[in-house]
Amino acid sequence: MCRENFSERIEKIAAAHPAGIILREKDLTEDEYERLAVKTLEICRKHGAPCILHGFQSVAAKLDCSSLHLPLNTLRSLSDEEKSRFSTLGASCHSVEDAIEAEKLGCTYITAGHIYDTDCKKGLPGRGTEFLKSVCDSVSIPVYAIGGICPDNIAEIRSAGASGACVMSGAMVCDDVQKYLNELGESK
């Protein structure tokens, strides 16, 4: 899906100063993910871009990364001590109940989705902006919309109360990352 070497694309994204980069690579083993995380953290630090590791709590702890994003099921299994290692803690939420639980479990932000139809969830209709508004209204932590977000619909996302949006495909294939993020309003 990426038009170039993954690290080269991450370099361009980090240089555009996004609000954050969530390194989600669910098809890698823990060792493979750790090697990728080392490279990605180095690139992000160089550009001052926040990097949030995803799914591998032990890798984040080993690499002294203070930002972690987890599926809600995994978050439930962490002790308070394990969670306290992370100043930024996020979870993927797919209902209002998920969002409320994630906040109670100590999340500092959540992602909510998927909002619009997307190739990543082919055949599964998006939950829509009314769903997003309900999630945003149910918690006091920042909510980031995910799923089918693009410059053409980012205003709807913000109108629903989201703090921002997570994008993947667009950022990985666009010709000009800085321009793309500016169009989304997601560049610092």
Coordinates of C-alpha atoms in Angstrom, one line a residue:
M1 CA 0.0 0.0 0.0
C2 CA 2.9 2.4 0.7
R3 CA 4.4 4.0 -2.4
E4 CA 7.9 3.7 -1.1
N5 CA 10.1 2.1 1.5
F6 CA 8.1 2.1 4.8
S7 CA 10.9 3.9 6.8
E8 CA 11.2 6.6 4.1
R9 CA 7.4 7.2 4.3
I10 CA 7.5 7.4 8.1
E11 CA 10.3 9.9 7.8
K12 CA 8.1 12.1 5.5
I13 CA 5.2 11.8 7.9
A14 CA 7.2 12.5 11.0
A15 CA 8.8 15.5 9.2
A16 CA 5.3 16.9 8.6
H17 CA 4.8 17.0 12.4
P18 CA 1.6 15.1 12.9
A19 CA -0.2 15.1 16.2
G20 CA 1.1 11.5 16.5
I21 CA 2.0 8.3 14.7
I22 CA 0.5 5.1 15.9
L23 CA 2.7 2.2 14.8
R24 CA 0.2 -0.5 14.2
E25 CA 1.6 -3.6 12.5
K26 CA -0.6 -6.5 13.6
D27 CA 0.9 -9.0 11.2
L28 CA 4.4 -8.9 12.7
T29 CA 5.8 -11.1 15.4
E30 CA 6.9 -9.4 18.6
D31 CA 10.5 -9.5 17.6
E32 CA 9.8 -8.1 14.1
Y33 CA 7.6 -5.4 15.7
E34 CA 10.4 -4.4 18.1
R35 CA 12.9 -4.0 15.3
L36 CA 10.5 -1.8 13.4
A37 CA 9.6 0.2 16.5
V38 CA 13.3 0.9 17.2
K39 CA 13.7 2.4 13.7
T40 CA 10.4 4.3 13.9
L41 CA 11.0 5.7 17.3
E42 CA 14.4 7.0 16.1
I43 CA 12.8 8.7 13.1
C44 CA 10.0 10.2 15.3
R45 CA 12.5 11.5 17.9
K46 CA 14.6 13.1 15.2
H47 CA 11.5 15.1 14.0
G48 CA 9.9 15.6 17.4
A49 CA 6.8 13.6 16.3
P50 CA 5.1 11.6 19.0
C51 CA 5.2 7.9 18.4
I52 CA 2.6 5.6 20.0
L53 CA 3.4 1.9 19.9
H54 CA 0.5 -0.4 19.4
G55 CA -0.4 -3.8 20.8
F56 CA 2.9 -4.8 22.2
Q57 CA 3.0 -3.5 25.8
S58 CA 6.2 -5.4 26.6
V59 CA 8.0 -3.8 23.6
A60 CA 6.9 -0.4 24.6
A61 CA 8.2 -1.0 28.2
K62 CA 11.5 -2.5 26.9
L63 CA 12.1 0.5 24.6
D64 CA 11.1 3.0 27.3
C65 CA 8.3 4.4 25.1
S66 CA 5.7 6.2 27.2
S67 CA 2.9 6.0 24.6
L68 CA 0.9 2.9 24.0
H69 CA -2.3 2.1 22.1
L70 CA -4.1 -1.2 22.8
P71 CA -7.2 -3.1 21.8
L72 CA -9.7 -2.8 24.7
N73 CA -9.5 -6.5 25.5
T74 CA -5.8 -6.2 26.0
L75 CA -6.1 -3.0 28.1
R76 CA -8.5 -4.8 30.4
S77 CA -5.7 -7.3 31.3
L78 CA -3.1 -4.7 32.3
S79 CA -2.6 -4.0 36.0
D80 CA -2.7 -0.4 37.3
E81 CA 1.1 -0.7 37.7
E82 CA 1.6 -1.7 34.1
K83 CA -0.7 1.1 32.9
S84 CA 1.2 3.7 35.0
R85 CA 4.3 3.2 32.9
F86 CA 2.5 5.1 30.0
S87 CA 1.8 8.8 30.1
T88 CA -0.2 8.4 26.9
L89 CA -2.6 5.4 26.8
G90 CA -5.2 4.8 24.1
A91 CA -7.6 2.2 23.2
S92 CA -9.7 1.3 20.1
C93 CA -13.4 1.7 20.8
H94 CA -16.4 0.6 18.8
S95 CA -19.3 1.6 21.1
V96 CA -20.2 4.2 23.7
E97 CA -19.8 1.5 26.3
D98 CA -16.3 0.8 25.1
A99 CA -15.4 4.4 25.3
I100 CA -16.7 4.8 28.9
E101 CA -14.9 1.7 29.9
A102 CA -11.6 2.8 28.3
E103 CA -11.7 6.1 30.1
K104 CA -12.4 4.3 33.4
L105 CA -9.4 2.0 32.7
G106 CA -7.1 5.0 32.5
C107 CA -7.0 5.9 28.8
T108 CA -5.8 9.4 28.0
Y109 CA -7.5 9.3 24.6
I110 CA -9.4 6.8 22.4
T111 CA -10.0 6.1 18.8
A112 CA -13.6 5.5 17.7
G113 CA -14.6 3.9 14.5
H114 CA -14.9 3.0 11.9
I115 CA -16.9 6.1 10.9
Y116 CA -17.1 5.9 7.1
D117 CA -17.1 2.9 4.8
T118 CA -13.5 2.0 4.1
D119 CA -11.6 -0.7 2.1
C120 CA -9.9 -1.7 5.4
K121 CA -13.4 -2.9 6.6
K122 CA -14.8 -4.0 3.2
G123 CA -18.5 -5.0 3.4
L124 CA -18.9 -3.5 6.9
P125 CA -20.8 -0.2 6.9
G126 CA -19.3 2.8 8.7
R127 CA -20.9 3.7 12.0
G128 CA -21.4 7.3 11.0
T129 CA -21.0 10.7 12.6
E130 CA -24.0 10.3 15.0
F131 CA -22.1 7.3 16.5
L132 CA -19.0 9.5 16.8
K133 CA -21.0 12.3 18.4
S134 CA -22.4 9.9 21.0
V135 CA -18.9 8.6 21.8
C136 CA -17.5 12.1 22.1
D137 CA -20.4 13.1 24.4
S138 CA -19.9 10.1 26.6
V139 CA -16.3 10.8 27.7
S140 CA -14.1 13.7 28.8
I141 CA -10.9 12.4 27.1
P142 CA -10.0 13.2 23.5
V143 CA -11.6 11.1 20.8
Y144 CA -10.0 10.5 17.5
A145 CA -12.2 9.3 14.6
I146 CA -10.9 6.4 12.5
G147 CA -12.1 4.8 9.3
G148 CA -12.5 6.5 5.9
I149 CA -11.4 9.9 7.0
C150 CA -10.2 12.3 4.3
P151 CA -10.0 16.0 3.7
D152 CA -13.5 16.0 2.2
N153 CA -15.1 14.8 5.4
I154 CA -12.8 16.1 8.2
A155 CA -15.2 19.0 9.0
E156 CA -18.0 16.5 9.8
I157 CA -15.6 14.7 12.1
R158 CA -14.8 17.9 14.0
S159 CA -18.5 18.9 14.1
A160 CA -19.3 15.7 15.8
G161 CA -16.9 16.7 18.6
A162 CA -13.8 14.6 17.7
S163 CA -10.4 16.1 18.7
G164 CA -9.0 14.8 15.4
A165 CA -8.7 11.8 13.1
C166 CA -6.5 8.9 12.4
V167 CA -5.6 8.3 8.8
M168 CA -3.6 5.5 7.2
S169 CA -4.1 5.0 3.5
G170 CA -4.1 8.7 2.5
A171 CA -0.9 9.4 4.4
M172 CA 0.8 6.4 3.1
V173 CA 0.1 7.0 -0.6
C174 CA -0.3 10.8 -1.0
D175 CA 2.3 12.7 -3.1
D176 CA 2.8 15.5 -0.5
V177 CA 2.4 14.4 3.2
Q178 CA 2.6 17.9 4.6
K179 CA -0.1 19.2 2.2
Y180 CA -2.3 16.2 3.0
L181 CA -2.0 16.7 6.8
N182 CA -2.6 20.4 6.5
E183 CA -5.8 19.7 4.6
L184 CA -6.9 17.5 7.5
G185 CA -5.8 20.1 10.0
E186 CA -3.7 17.3 11.7
S187 CA -0.2 18.9 11.4
K188 CA 1.2 20.9 14.3

